[in-house]
Coordinates of C-alpha atoms in Angstrom, one line a residue:
X1 CA 152.7 181.8 174.6
X2 CA 151.2 184.9 173.9
X3 CA 153.3 187.1 170.9
X4 CA 155.1 189.9 171.1
X5 CA 152.4 191.8 168.8
X6 CA 149.9 190.2 171.2
X7 CA 151.1 191.6 174.5
X8 CA 151.4 195.0 172.9
X9 CA 147.5 195.4 171.9
X10 CA 146.3 194.7 174.8
X11 CA 146.8 197.8 177.0
X12 CA 145.5 199.4 173.3
X13 CA 142.5 197.3 173.7
X14 CA 142.1 198.6 177.5
X15 CA 142.3 201.9 176.2
X16 CA 139.5 202.1 173.5
X17 CA 137.3 200.2 176.2
X18 CA 137.7 202.9 178.6
X19 CA 136.6 205.4 175.7
X20 CA 133.2 204.2 175.1
X21 CA 131.2 201.3 173.1
X22 CA 133.9 199.5 171.5
X23 CA 133.7 196.8 174.2
X24 CA 130.1 196.3 174.8
X25 CA 128.9 193.0 174.8
X26 CA 127.5 191.5 171.9
X27 CA 123.5 191.6 171.4
X28 CA 121.8 188.0 172.3
X29 CA 121.5 186.2 169.0
X30 CA 117.6 186.2 168.0
X31 CA 115.2 183.2 168.3
X32 CA 114.8 181.0 165.4
X33 CA 111.4 181.7 163.9
X34 CA 109.5 179.3 162.3
X35 CA 109.4 179.3 158.5
X36 CA 105.9 180.5 158.1
X37 CA 105.9 178.0 154.2
X38 CA 107.1 175.2 156.2
X39 CA 104.6 175.7 159.3
X40 CA 101.7 176.1 156.7
X41 CA 103.1 173.0 154.1
X42 CA 103.6 170.7 157.4
X43 CA 99.7 171.3 158.1
X44 CA 98.9 169.5 154.8
X45 CA 100.6 166.4 156.3
X46 CA 99.7 166.7 160.0
X47 CA 96.1 168.0 159.6
X48 CA 95.5 167.0 155.8
X49 CA 96.8 163.4 156.8
X50 CA 98.5 163.6 153.4
X51 CA 102.1 161.1 153.3
X52 CA 103.9 164.1 152.2
X53 CA 104.1 167.3 150.5
X54 CA 106.2 169.8 148.6
X55 CA 106.7 173.4 147.5
X56 CA 108.5 175.8 145.1
X57 CA 107.4 179.3 145.7
X58 CA 109.9 181.8 143.1
X59 CA 109.8 185.7 142.9
X60 CA 110.8 187.4 140.1
X61 CA 111.4 191.4 140.4
X62 CA 113.6 193.8 138.3
X63 CA 117.1 195.0 139.1
X64 CA 117.2 196.6 142.2
X65 CA 114.0 196.1 143.4
X66 CA 113.8 195.2 146.9
X67 CA 109.9 194.3 147.3
X68 CA 107.2 192.2 145.7
X69 CA 105.3 194.2 142.6
X70 CA 101.9 195.0 143.7
X71 CA 99.2 192.0 142.5
X72 CA 96.1 193.0 141.0
X73 CA 92.7 192.5 142.3
X74 CA 91.0 192.3 138.9
X75 CA 87.6 189.9 138.6
X76 CA 88.1 188.6 142.3
X77 CA 86.0 185.7 144.0
X78 CA 85.0 185.4 147.5
X79 CA 88.2 184.0 149.5
X80 CA 86.2 180.7 150.0
X81 CA 85.7 179.9 146.4
X82 CA 86.9 177.7 144.2
X83 CA 86.0 175.3 141.1
X84 CA 84.9 171.9 141.9
X85 CA 87.4 169.6 142.0
X86 CA 87.7 166.8 139.4
X87 CA 86.0 163.4 139.7
X88 CA 89.5 161.4 138.4
X89 CA 90.4 160.4 141.7
X90 CA 89.4 158.3 144.4
X91 CA 88.2 159.8 147.4
X92 CA 86.2 157.6 149.6
X93 CA 88.4 157.5 152.7
X94 CA 91.8 159.3 154.4
X95 CA 95.3 157.7 153.5
X96 CA 97.2 156.3 156.7
X97 CA 99.8 158.2 158.3
X98 CA 102.5 155.8 158.7
X99 CA 104.5 157.2 156.2
X100 CA 104.8 160.9 157.7
X101 CA 108.2 161.8 159.0
X102 CA 108.9 164.0 161.9
X103 CA 106.4 167.8 161.2
X104 CA 109.8 170.0 161.3
X105 CA 111.0 168.3 158.5
X106 CA 112.5 170.5 155.2
X107 CA 115.0 170.3 152.6
X108 CA 116.1 172.5 149.7
X109 CA 117.6 175.8 150.2
X110 CA 116.8 179.8 148.8
X111 CA 119.0 180.2 145.8
X112 CA 118.7 183.1 143.7
X113 CA 120.0 183.2 140.4
X114 CA 119.6 185.7 137.6
X115 CA 117.5 185.4 134.0
X116 CA 119.0 187.3 131.5
X117 CA 119.3 190.9 132.5
X118 CA 115.7 191.9 132.6
X119 CA 114.7 190.4 136.1
X120 CA 115.9 188.1 138.8
X121 CA 114.6 185.3 140.3
X122 CA 114.4 184.1 143.8
X123 CA 113.6 180.8 144.6
X124 CA 112.5 178.5 147.6
X125 CA 111.7 174.5 148.1
X126 CA 110.0 173.2 151.0
X127 CA 108.9 169.7 152.0
X128 CA 107.1 167.8 154.4
X129 CA 107.2 164.3 155.2
X130 CA 109.4 162.1 153.3
X131 CA 110.3 161.1 149.6
X132 CA 109.7 164.1 147.4
X133 CA 112.1 165.3 145.7
X134 CA 112.2 168.8 143.8
X135 CA 112.7 167.5 140.4
X136 CA 110.2 164.5 140.8
X137 CA 107.7 164.1 137.7
X138 CA 103.9 163.6 139.0
X139 CA 100.6 163.8 137.7
X140 CA 99.3 167.6 137.6
X141 CA 95.2 166.6 136.7
X142 CA 93.4 169.9 135.8
X143 CA 96.4 171.7 135.7
X144 CA 96.3 170.4 132.2
X145 CA 93.3 172.5 131.5
X146 CA 95.4 175.7 131.7
X147 CA 97.6 174.5 128.7
X148 CA 94.4 173.2 126.5
X149 CA 93.2 176.5 127.0
X150 CA 96.3 178.6 126.4
X151 CA 96.2 176.7 123.1
X152 CA 92.6 177.0 121.9
X153 CA 93.0 181.4 122.6
X154 CA 96.6 180.8 120.6
X155 CA 94.4 179.6 117.7
X156 CA 91.8 182.4 118.1
X157 CA 94.8 185.1 118.0
X158 CA 95.6 183.1 115.0
X159 CA 91.9 183.2 113.5
X160 CA 92.0 179.5 113.0
X161 CA 88.9 179.4 115.0
X162 CA 87.0 181.8 117.0
X163 CA 85.6 182.1 120.7
X164 CA 82.3 182.3 119.8
X165 CA 81.9 179.3 117.3
X166 CA 79.6 176.6 118.0
X167 CA 80.8 172.9 118.6
X168 CA 78.3 172.1 116.1
X169 CA 80.6 174.4 113.4
X170 CA 83.8 172.4 114.0
X171 CA 82.5 168.7 115.2
X172 CA 79.1 168.4 113.6
X173 CA 76.9 166.1 114.9
X174 CA 78.6 165.5 118.1
X175 CA 77.0 166.8 120.9
X176 CA 73.7 165.5 120.2
X177 CA 71.0 163.4 122.4
X178 CA 69.1 163.9 125.7
X179 CA 68.6 167.5 125.5
X180 CA 72.2 168.2 124.3
X181 CA 72.3 170.5 121.4
X182 CA 76.2 171.4 119.7
X183 CA 74.5 173.8 118.0
X184 CA 74.2 176.3 120.9
X185 CA 77.4 175.8 122.6
X186 CA 80.2 177.8 121.7
X187 CA 83.7 177.3 122.6
X188 CA 84.4 180.0 125.0
X189 CA 80.9 178.1 126.9
X190 CA 83.2 175.0 127.1
X191 CA 86.4 176.9 128.3
X192 CA 84.4 179.0 131.2
X193 CA 82.5 175.8 132.2
X194 CA 79.3 176.8 131.4
X195 CA 78.0 174.7 128.7
X196 CA 75.8 172.3 131.0
X197 CA 77.4 169.3 129.5
X198 CA 77.6 166.7 132.2
X199 CA 81.2 165.3 133.5
X200 CA 81.9 161.6 132.4
X201 CA 83.9 161.4 134.9
X202 CA 80.8 161.7 137.5
X203 CA 79.2 158.5 135.9
X204 CA 80.5 155.7 137.7
X205 CA 78.5 152.8 136.6
X206 CA 80.1 152.5 133.5
X207 CA 83.5 151.3 132.6
X208 CA 86.1 153.7 132.2
X209 CA 86.7 155.8 129.0
X210 CA 90.2 155.6 127.4
X211 CA 89.1 157.7 124.4
X212 CA 87.4 160.8 123.8
X213 CA 84.7 159.7 122.1
X214 CA 83.9 157.6 124.6
X215 CA 83.6 159.8 127.6
X216 CA 81.8 162.3 125.6
X217 CA 79.3 159.6 124.8
X218 CA 79.2 159.1 128.4
X219 CA 78.3 162.5 129.3
X220 CA 75.4 162.3 126.3
X221 CA 73.6 159.9 128.0
X222 CA 73.0 162.1 130.7
X223 CA 70.9 165.5 130.0
X224 CA 72.1 169.0 130.3
X225 CA 72.6 171.4 132.8
X226 CA 71.8 174.8 132.3
X227 CA 73.4 176.5 130.0
X228 CA 75.2 179.9 130.7
X229 CA 75.7 178.8 134.2
X230 CA 78.7 177.4 135.9
X231 CA 79.0 174.1 136.5
X232 CA 82.9 172.6 136.2
X233 CA 82.6 169.4 133.9
X234 CA 85.6 167.6 132.8
X235 CA 83.5 167.1 129.5
X236 CA 84.0 170.5 128.4
X237 CA 87.8 170.0 128.2
X238 CA 87.6 166.6 126.4
X239 CA 85.5 168.3 123.6
X240 CA 87.8 171.3 123.7
X241 CA 91.0 168.5 123.1
X242 CA 89.1 167.4 119.8
X243 CA 88.0 170.7 118.4
X244 CA 92.0 171.3 118.7
X245 CA 92.5 167.8 116.7
X246 CA 90.1 169.0 114.0
X247 CA 91.1 172.7 113.9
X248 CA 94.9 171.9 113.1
X249 CA 95.0 168.1 112.4
X250 CA 97.4 167.8 115.7
X251 CA 96.5 166.1 119.1
X252 CA 96.2 168.8 122.0
X253 CA 99.1 167.3 123.0
X254 CA 101.4 167.5 120.2
X255 CA 99.8 171.1 119.7
X256 CA 100.6 172.2 123.4
X257 CA 104.3 170.5 123.0
X258 CA 104.6 172.9 120.0
X259 CA 103.3 175.8 121.1
X260 CA 104.1 175.7 124.9
X261 CA 106.7 173.2 126.6
X262 CA 108.9 173.2 123.7
X263 CA 109.3 177.1 123.6
X264 CA 109.7 177.2 127.6
X265 CA 112.0 174.6 128.0
X266 CA 109.4 173.0 130.4
X267 CA 112.0 169.8 130.6
X268 CA 110.0 167.8 132.8
X269 CA 106.6 168.1 131.2
X270 CA 104.7 165.9 129.1
X271 CA 101.5 164.4 127.7
X272 CA 101.9 160.0 128.3
X273 CA 99.3 159.3 126.3
X274 CA 98.8 155.7 126.8
X275 CA 102.1 155.4 129.3
X276 CA 101.3 154.2 132.6
X277 CA 104.6 154.7 134.3
X278 CA 106.0 158.4 135.4
X279 CA 109.1 159.3 134.1
X280 CA 111.8 159.4 136.6
X281 CA 112.5 161.0 138.6
X282 CA 109.2 160.4 140.3
X283 CA 107.9 159.5 143.8
X284 CA 105.3 157.2 144.9
X285 CA 101.3 158.5 144.4
X286 CA 99.1 156.9 146.9
X287 CA 94.9 156.5 147.0
X288 CA 93.0 158.0 149.6
X289 CA 92.6 154.3 151.1
X290 CA 96.5 154.5 151.1
X291 CA 96.9 151.9 148.1
X292 CA 99.7 153.0 146.1
X293 CA 98.5 154.5 142.3
X294 CA 101.9 155.4 141.0
X295 CA 101.0 153.7 137.9
X296 CA 97.6 154.2 136.0
X297 CA 96.1 154.8 132.8
X298 CA 96.4 158.6 132.0
X299 CA 94.2 158.2 129.1
X300 CA 91.0 158.5 131.0
X301 CA 92.1 161.8 131.8
X302 CA 93.0 162.8 128.8
X303 CA 92.5 167.0 127.5
X304 CA 90.6 167.1 131.0
X305 CA 93.8 166.0 133.0
X306 CA 96.4 163.7 131.6
X307 CA 99.9 165.9 132.0
X308 CA 102.6 165.3 133.8
X309 CA 104.8 168.3 135.4
X310 CA 107.4 169.4 137.7
X311 CA 107.3 172.4 140.4
X312 CA 109.6 174.1 138.7
X313 CA 107.9 173.8 135.4
X314 CA 104.5 174.4 136.6
X315 CA 105.8 177.7 138.1
X316 CA 107.6 178.5 135.0
X317 CA 104.3 178.2 132.9
X318 CA 102.1 180.1 135.0
X319 CA 105.0 183.2 135.2
X320 CA 105.1 182.7 131.6
X321 CA 101.0 182.8 130.7
X322 CA 100.3 185.5 133.5
X323 CA 103.1 187.4 132.5
X324 CA 102.1 187.9 128.9
X325 CA 104.3 185.7 127.1
X326 CA 101.8 183.3 125.6
X327 CA 99.1 184.9 124.3
X328 CA 98.7 188.7 122.4
X329 CA 97.0 191.4 124.8
X330 CA 93.3 190.5 123.6
X331 CA 93.5 186.9 124.4
X332 CA 94.9 187.4 127.9
X333 CA 91.9 190.0 128.5
X334 CA 89.9 186.7 127.9
X335 CA 91.8 184.2 129.7
X336 CA 91.3 186.4 132.6
X337 CA 87.5 187.6 132.2
X338 CA 85.2 186.2 134.7
X339 CA 82.2 187.8 133.7
X340 CA 80.2 184.4 132.5
X341 CA 81.2 183.0 135.5
X342 CA 80.5 186.1 138.0
X343 CA 84.1 185.9 138.8
X344 CA 84.3 181.9 139.6
X345 CA 86.1 181.1 136.8
X346 CA 88.2 182.6 133.6
X347 CA 89.3 180.4 130.5
X348 CA 91.2 177.5 131.8
X349 CA 92.5 179.3 135.0
X350 CA 90.7 181.2 138.2
X351 CA 90.9 184.1 140.5
X352 CA 91.0 183.3 144.3
X353 CA 91.0 186.2 146.3
X354 CA 93.3 186.0 149.9
X355 CA 93.1 187.4 153.2
X356 CA 94.9 190.4 152.4
X357 CA 92.9 191.2 149.5
X358 CA 95.3 190.3 147.0
X359 CA 93.6 187.8 143.9
X360 CA 95.6 185.2 142.6
X361 CA 95.4 183.3 139.6
X362 CA 96.0 179.5 138.7
X363 CA 94.2 175.9 138.9
X364 CA 94.5 172.9 141.3
X365 CA 94.7 169.5 139.7
X366 CA 93.1 166.1 141.3
X367 CA 93.9 162.9 139.8
X368 CA 94.2 158.9 141.6
X369 CA 97.7 159.9 143.7
X370 CA 98.3 163.5 143.0
X371 CA 97.1 166.9 144.7
X372 CA 98.4 169.9 142.7
X373 CA 97.8 173.7 143.1
X374 CA 99.4 176.5 141.4
X375 CA 98.8 180.0 141.9
X376 CA 100.6 183.4 140.7
X377 CA 100.2 187.1 140.6
X378 CA 98.2 188.4 137.8
X379 CA 101.5 189.8 136.4
X380 CA 103.3 186.0 136.9
X381 CA 106.0 187.7 139.1
X382 CA 105.0 185.2 142.0
X383 CA 104.2 181.7 141.2
X384 CA 104.0 179.3 144.1
X385 CA 103.2 175.3 143.1
X386 CA 102.7 172.9 145.8
X387 CA 101.6 169.4 145.9
X388 CA 100.8 166.0 148.0
X389 CA 101.6 162.7 147.2
X390 CA 98.1 161.4 147.4
X391 CA 94.5 163.0 145.6
X392 CA 92.3 164.1 148.6
X393 CA 92.7 166.4 152.0
X394 CA 90.8 165.5 155.0
X395 CA 90.7 169.6 155.5
X396 CA 90.6 171.1 151.8
X397 CA 91.0 174.9 153.7
X398 CA 94.7 173.8 154.3
X399 CA 95.2 174.9 150.7
X400 CA 93.8 178.4 150.5
X401 CA 95.6 178.7 154.0
X402 CA 98.8 177.8 152.3
X403 CA 98.5 180.5 150.0
X404 CA 97.8 183.4 152.4
X405 CA 100.8 182.5 153.6
X406 CA 102.7 182.7 150.7
X407 CA 101.2 185.6 149.5
X408 CA 100.0 187.6 152.8
X409 CA 103.2 187.5 154.8
X410 CA 102.9 188.3 158.4
X411 CA 105.1 191.6 158.4
X412 CA 108.2 191.3 160.7
X413 CA 108.1 193.1 163.7

């Protein structure tokens, strides 16, 4: 039965309706719009034939700011240009599709948290397919190169080496044979892939090397390419790992732990050494032909691709690197200089110009069972890392399409 208060309110409501807009019908609910990031990520599964994919994007803004910070287009590369992929993975055939989930599958929620009083960070985690978690540890492949390059640039800032030092100065007699000569190769040429050293991972006729010296011997059995011309080679970073050891007395992994991983609190990031298993939590990883390759000996990748990490840690690392937290200004300029490669590659990091004119910086990684791509605006405020749990996309252009979706959103009508 209506209460007395309700009965008294009915005439009043009628009077208000007679006066105008208070009783207009409610506007219809706007139709649901597909999340463009989910759509782009789902394409890695449906069109790229990946078992599953995951993405974590983060935006860091100043308090009170309501727009993304501008992105630099300094040292841009062509829209389609990207470094050559590593030969650390099996890429002979496409993976099976039997582990795909519904193409609209997604998980994770938007979250926002303050980091100190200087900035605000918003995060978006998305998945397509099934089985990948936000906290998963995975093999990051050649993303390792950004860590190793950062260590070398820090050593340069400390005056312990110079980028124009020759390999011979640090590792006398190492680079010799078949036209290879360490007296003519600088550390800068290794960092920028302009040394001409043959990529040891491209020689499939020999046993897989498990030590840096074995990897270098394989490379030196081949004549070098032209010095000063960009040619992506994992051998370059294996040699850089050896240089770090010679200069510091510690392995590149120990130096990266001390200089990068520990200060940034990258709790899911590690250099596994000879450990063949992944730390928990982790998902399964599959080769291109569908074999489970979750366990593997990472020593074959070494300083060129050994790293294990997480989506959140890689976002944090590239935000710090591009944001100037890890390198002084002179070395930061060196990091982003692409003069030697005509816009293709910096020093352990490379640019990609997107469809809207923005240039993002980062690195990809390919190793058996894992493909990873990390990218960030040049100020480090907007980052994204996405991964699939196999090593090959049947349509590699989908990586660039996802970056365009993330950094060049369609304006809301």
